[in-house]
């Protein structure tokens, strides 16, 4: 009897006793130990996961603030440029009229000169703002010709920035992987990674990085999951993969900053994220210089991305217009 475990079960019909041998007792003891161990390990993982989640939420809030400053920068630039252009045109027009009046009305010359000085000061401040926006060398020239030259330069830059992918495509938690060779998380071998992976919760809005037309939208079952490919100007394309939801269709025209999809975890993916690529013709190129490209550092892209034959752009209208800031 000493090597047996007696188990008594009591019901409304009475009690019954069952005896378990030594092996059965070991099995029961092992189950209890395993249960207790799994309970403590689960609690430890829960506490650790909660701490990691808190850190991620804090990082996400910080990135939200940064993203709000980055997303749609070209629209902000364009609005500021439009306001400056209107102001400069009005000031220049008033100055020209006042100069004509000074010629015709000698008795009001003193008053006119004072007013002209004020207009020159306003014009100078506006031109300085436009120079700062374009990141060009400041000049004391406040002529109408300089205004026209700076305005043309700004319009040319905005045209390019609306035609070629630039800026960030998603309000991400962080960049989880960049362009280049890496250890593939599923295939477990070093392969080329042709884009940037943005870690983001499922359902995070995805935006087009330039004007264009949707070349394809759907699930090609090729590992990229649900994907949108947009054809832009000058032979560029951008692609957005592993999406959860697509909000555009093939052949549809889209504009820069337009919501085209929501991020997800479709295809061959180890977690919710956006895989973003930039292509020129049939070549996949590093998206990082294009993500950082804006109206202030406009010229940097031509020296950073050497695989594109930028020099031939000078022959294209409206880019072939003379600009001498």
Coordinates of C-alpha atoms in Angstrom, one line a residue:
X1 CA 0.0 0.0 0.0
X2 CA 2.9 2.3 0.6
X3 CA 3.8 2.5 -3.1
X4 CA 0.2 3.4 -4.1
X5 CA -1.6 6.7 -4.2
X6 CA -5.3 6.5 -3.2
X7 CA -7.6 9.0 -5.0
X8 CA -11.1 9.4 -3.6
X9 CA -13.9 10.9 -5.7
X10 CA -17.1 11.8 -4.0
X11 CA -20.4 12.4 -5.9
X12 CA -24.1 12.4 -5.0
X13 CA -24.1 8.7 -5.5
X14 CA -21.4 7.9 -3.1
X15 CA -17.6 7.8 -2.9
X16 CA -15.2 5.8 -5.0
X17 CA -11.5 5.1 -4.4
X18 CA -8.9 4.7 -7.1
X19 CA -5.3 3.6 -6.4
X20 CA -2.4 4.9 -8.5
X21 CA 1.0 3.2 -8.7
X22 CA 4.3 4.8 -8.2
X23 CA 4.7 5.6 -11.9
X24 CA 1.3 7.4 -11.9
X25 CA 2.4 9.5 -8.9
X26 CA 5.5 10.6 -10.8
X27 CA 3.4 11.5 -13.8
X28 CA 1.0 13.6 -11.6
X29 CA 3.9 15.3 -9.8
X30 CA 5.5 16.1 -13.2
X31 CA 2.3 17.6 -14.5
X32 CA 2.0 19.8 -11.4
X33 CA 5.6 20.9 -11.7
X34 CA 5.2 21.7 -15.4
X35 CA 2.1 23.6 -14.8
X36 CA 3.7 25.7 -12.0
X37 CA 6.8 26.3 -14.2
X38 CA 4.7 27.4 -17.2
X39 CA 2.7 29.7 -15.0
X40 CA 5.7 31.5 -13.7
X41 CA 7.4 31.7 -17.1
X42 CA 4.2 33.1 -18.6
X43 CA 3.9 35.7 -16.0
X44 CA 7.6 36.7 -16.6
X45 CA 7.0 37.1 -20.3
X46 CA 3.8 39.1 -19.7
X47 CA 5.7 41.6 -17.4
X48 CA 8.6 41.8 -19.9
X49 CA 6.2 42.3 -22.9
X50 CA 4.3 45.0 -21.0
X51 CA 7.5 46.9 -20.4
X52 CA 8.5 46.6 -24.0
X53 CA 5.1 47.7 -25.1
X54 CA 5.3 50.8 -22.9
X55 CA 8.7 51.6 -24.5
X56 CA 7.3 51.1 -28.0
X57 CA 4.3 53.3 -27.3
X58 CA 6.6 56.1 -26.0
X59 CA 8.8 55.8 -29.2
X60 CA 5.7 55.7 -31.3
X61 CA 4.4 59.0 -29.8
X62 CA 7.8 60.7 -30.5
X63 CA 7.8 59.4 -34.1
X64 CA 4.3 60.6 -34.5
X65 CA 5.4 64.1 -33.7
X66 CA 8.3 63.9 -36.1
X67 CA 6.2 62.4 -38.8
X68 CA 3.6 65.2 -38.6
X69 CA 6.5 67.6 -39.4
X70 CA 7.7 65.5 -42.3
X71 CA 4.6 64.2 -44.0
X72 CA 3.2 66.5 -46.7
X73 CA 6.2 68.8 -46.6
X74 CA 5.9 69.7 -50.2
X75 CA 2.3 70.9 -49.6
X76 CA 3.6 73.2 -46.9
X77 CA 6.4 74.4 -49.1
X78 CA 3.9 75.1 -51.9
X79 CA 1.5 77.0 -49.6
X80 CA 4.4 79.1 -48.3
X81 CA 5.7 79.7 -51.8
X82 CA 2.2 80.8 -53.0
X83 CA 1.9 83.2 -50.1
X84 CA 5.4 84.6 -50.8
X85 CA 4.7 84.9 -54.5
X86 CA 1.4 86.8 -53.9
X87 CA 3.1 89.1 -51.4
X88 CA 6.1 89.7 -53.6
X89 CA 4.0 90.3 -56.7
X90 CA 1.8 92.8 -54.8
X91 CA 4.8 94.6 -53.4
X92 CA 6.6 94.7 -56.7
X93 CA 3.5 96.1 -58.5
X94 CA 3.0 98.8 -55.8
X95 CA 6.7 99.7 -56.1
X96 CA 6.5 100.1 -59.9
X97 CA 3.3 102.2 -59.7
X98 CA 4.9 104.4 -57.0
X99 CA 8.0 104.9 -59.1
X100 CA 5.8 106.0 -62.1
X101 CA 3.9 108.4 -59.8
X102 CA 7.1 109.9 -58.5
X103 CA 8.1 110.8 -62.1
X104 CA 4.7 112.4 -62.7
X105 CA 4.1 114.1 -59.4
X106 CA 7.2 116.0 -58.2
X107 CA 5.3 117.7 -55.3
X108 CA 4.8 114.3 -53.7
X109 CA 8.3 113.1 -54.1
X110 CA 9.2 113.1 -50.5
X111 CA 6.1 111.2 -49.4
X112 CA 6.6 108.8 -52.3
X113 CA 10.2 108.1 -51.4
X114 CA 9.3 107.2 -47.8
X115 CA 6.6 104.8 -49.1
X116 CA 9.0 103.3 -51.6
X117 CA 11.5 102.7 -48.8
X118 CA 8.9 100.8 -46.8
X119 CA 8.0 98.7 -49.9
X120 CA 11.7 97.9 -50.5
X121 CA 12.0 96.7 -46.9
X122 CA 8.9 94.4 -47.3
X123 CA 10.2 93.1 -50.6
X124 CA 13.6 92.4 -49.1
X125 CA 12.1 90.5 -46.2
X126 CA 9.9 88.4 -48.6
X127 CA 12.8 87.7 -50.9
X128 CA 14.9 86.6 -47.9
X129 CA 12.2 84.2 -46.9
X130 CA 12.1 82.7 -50.4
X131 CA 15.9 82.4 -50.4
X132 CA 15.8 80.6 -47.1
X133 CA 13.1 78.3 -48.3
X134 CA 15.2 77.4 -51.4
X135 CA 18.4 77.3 -49.4
X136 CA 20.2 79.6 -52.0
X137 CA 22.9 82.2 -51.4
X138 CA 21.3 85.5 -50.0
X139 CA 21.6 88.5 -52.3
X140 CA 21.0 92.3 -51.9
X141 CA 19.3 92.3 -55.3
X142 CA 15.6 93.1 -54.9
X143 CA 14.7 93.5 -58.5
X144 CA 11.6 92.1 -60.2
X145 CA 13.9 89.9 -62.3
X146 CA 15.3 88.2 -59.1
X147 CA 11.7 87.6 -57.8
X148 CA 10.8 86.0 -61.1
X149 CA 14.0 83.9 -61.1
X150 CA 13.4 82.6 -57.5
X151 CA 9.8 81.9 -58.2
X152 CA 10.7 79.9 -61.3
X153 CA 13.3 78.0 -59.4
X154 CA 10.7 77.1 -56.7
X155 CA 8.2 76.0 -59.2
X156 CA 10.7 73.8 -61.0
X157 CA 11.7 72.2 -57.7
X158 CA 8.1 71.6 -56.7
X159 CA 7.4 70.1 -60.1
X160 CA 10.2 67.6 -59.7
X161 CA 9.3 66.9 -56.1
X162 CA 5.7 66.1 -57.1
X163 CA 6.8 63.9 -60.0
X164 CA 9.6 61.8 -58.4
X165 CA 9.1 59.8 -55.1
X166 CA 10.3 61.7 -52.0
X167 CA 9.5 61.9 -48.3
X168 CA 8.2 59.2 -46.0
X169 CA 5.3 56.9 -47.1
X170 CA 4.0 55.9 -43.6
X171 CA 3.8 57.1 -40.1
X172 CA 5.9 54.2 -38.8
X173 CA 7.1 53.1 -35.3
X174 CA 10.7 52.8 -36.7
X175 CA 12.7 51.6 -39.6
X176 CA 13.3 47.9 -39.0
X177 CA 15.5 47.1 -42.0
X178 CA 17.2 49.1 -44.7
X179 CA 18.4 48.7 -48.3
X180 CA 21.3 46.2 -48.8
X181 CA 22.5 42.7 -48.0
X182 CA 20.9 41.1 -44.9
X183 CA 20.0 37.8 -43.3
X184 CA 16.6 36.9 -44.6
X185 CA 14.3 36.3 -41.6
X186 CA 12.4 33.4 -43.3
X187 CA 14.9 31.9 -45.7
X188 CA 17.8 32.2 -43.1
X189 CA 20.5 33.2 -45.6
X190 CA 22.1 36.4 -46.8
X191 CA 20.2 38.0 -49.6
X192 CA 19.7 41.5 -51.1
X193 CA 17.0 43.6 -49.5
X194 CA 15.8 46.0 -52.2
X195 CA 13.8 48.5 -50.0
X196 CA 13.1 49.9 -46.6
X197 CA 11.0 48.1 -44.0
X198 CA 8.9 50.4 -41.8
X199 CA 7.6 48.7 -38.7
X200 CA 4.0 49.8 -38.2
X201 CA 0.8 48.5 -36.6
X202 CA -1.7 46.8 -39.0
X203 CA -4.0 49.5 -40.4
X204 CA -1.6 52.4 -40.4
X205 CA -2.2 54.7 -43.4
X206 CA 0.2 54.4 -46.3
X207 CA 0.6 57.5 -48.6
X208 CA 1.8 57.9 -52.2
X209 CA 5.2 59.7 -52.2
X210 CA 4.6 61.4 -55.6
X211 CA 2.0 62.1 -58.2
X212 CA 1.4 59.2 -60.6
X213 CA -0.9 56.4 -61.9
X214 CA -1.4 53.1 -60.2
X215 CA 0.3 50.4 -62.3
X216 CA -1.0 47.5 -60.2
X217 CA -3.0 46.9 -57.0
X218 CA -3.7 43.5 -55.5
X219 CA -2.2 40.3 -54.3
X220 CA 0.2 38.7 -56.8
X221 CA 1.0 35.8 -54.4
X222 CA 4.8 36.3 -54.9
X223 CA 5.8 36.9 -51.3
X224 CA 5.0 40.6 -51.3
X225 CA 1.4 40.0 -50.3
X226 CA -1.1 42.8 -51.1
X227 CA 0.9 45.4 -53.0
X228 CA 0.5 48.7 -54.8
X229 CA 2.9 49.8 -57.6
X230 CA 2.7 53.4 -58.8
X231 CA 4.2 54.7 -62.0
X232 CA 5.6 58.3 -61.6
X233 CA 7.3 60.8 -63.9
X234 CA 10.8 60.5 -65.4
X235 CA 10.7 56.7 -65.4
X236 CA 10.4 56.2 -61.6
X237 CA 8.2 53.8 -59.8
X238 CA 7.4 53.2 -56.1
X239 CA 6.0 50.0 -54.5
X240 CA 4.2 49.4 -51.2
X241 CA 4.0 45.8 -50.0
X242 CA 2.6 43.5 -47.3
X243 CA -0.5 45.7 -47.1
X244 CA -3.6 44.9 -45.1
X245 CA -6.0 47.0 -47.2
X246 CA -5.8 48.7 -50.6
X247 CA -7.8 51.8 -51.4
X248 CA -6.8 52.4 -55.0
X249 CA -7.2 50.4 -58.2
X250 CA -5.1 49.8 -61.3
X251 CA -5.2 52.8 -63.8
X252 CA -6.2 55.3 -61.1
X253 CA -4.4 58.6 -60.9
X254 CA -3.1 59.5 -57.4
X255 CA -1.4 62.6 -56.0
X256 CA 1.5 63.1 -53.6
X257 CA 0.4 62.5 -50.0
X258 CA -2.8 60.6 -51.0
X259 CA -3.7 57.7 -48.8
X260 CA -3.5 54.6 -51.0
X261 CA -3.5 51.7 -48.5
X262 CA -3.1 50.5 -45.0
X263 CA -0.1 48.5 -43.7
X264 CA -0.4 44.9 -42.8
X265 CA 1.3 41.5 -42.6
X266 CA 0.4 39.7 -45.8
X267 CA 2.7 37.6 -47.9
X268 CA 6.0 36.3 -46.6
X269 CA 6.3 38.6 -43.5
X270 CA 7.3 38.0 -39.9
X271 CA 5.3 40.9 -38.5
X272 CA 3.2 44.0 -39.5
X273 CA 5.3 46.4 -41.5
X274 CA 5.5 48.3 -44.9
X275 CA 8.1 47.2 -47.4
X276 CA 8.8 50.3 -49.6
X277 CA 10.8 50.4 -52.8
X278 CA 11.9 53.0 -55.4
X279 CA 12.7 51.9 -58.9
X280 CA 14.0 53.7 -62.0
X281 CA 13.1 51.9 -65.1
X282 CA 14.0 48.2 -64.3
X283 CA 16.5 49.0 -61.5
X284 CA 15.7 48.9 -57.8
X285 CA 17.6 51.7 -56.1
X286 CA 18.1 52.7 -52.4
X287 CA 15.0 54.7 -51.3
X288 CA 16.9 56.4 -48.4
X289 CA 18.2 59.5 -50.5
X290 CA 14.7 60.0 -51.9
X291 CA 13.1 59.8 -48.4
X292 CA 15.4 62.6 -47.2
X293 CA 14.9 64.7 -50.4
X294 CA 13.1 68.0 -50.1
X295 CA 13.0 71.5 -51.5
X296 CA 15.8 72.8 -49.3
X297 CA 18.3 70.1 -50.1
X298 CA 17.1 69.7 -53.7
X299 CA 20.5 69.5 -55.4
X300 CA 21.8 66.7 -53.2
X301 CA 19.9 63.9 -55.0
X302 CA 21.8 64.5 -58.2
X303 CA 25.2 63.7 -56.7
X304 CA 23.9 61.1 -54.2
X305 CA 22.0 58.9 -56.7
X306 CA 24.6 58.2 -59.4
X307 CA 22.7 55.4 -61.2
X308 CA 20.2 57.9 -62.8
X309 CA 21.4 60.0 -65.7
X310 CA 20.2 63.3 -64.3
X311 CA 22.2 65.5 -66.7
X312 CA 19.8 64.9 -69.5
X313 CA 17.0 66.5 -67.5
X314 CA 18.3 70.0 -68.4
X315 CA 16.8 69.5 -71.9
X316 CA 13.3 68.9 -70.7
X317 CA 10.6 71.6 -70.5
X318 CA 10.0 73.3 -68.0
X319 CA 13.3 72.3 -66.5
X320 CA 15.3 73.9 -69.4
X321 CA 14.2 77.4 -68.4
X322 CA 17.1 79.7 -67.4
X323 CA 17.3 80.2 -63.6
X324 CA 19.9 82.5 -62.2
X325 CA 19.2 83.2 -58.5

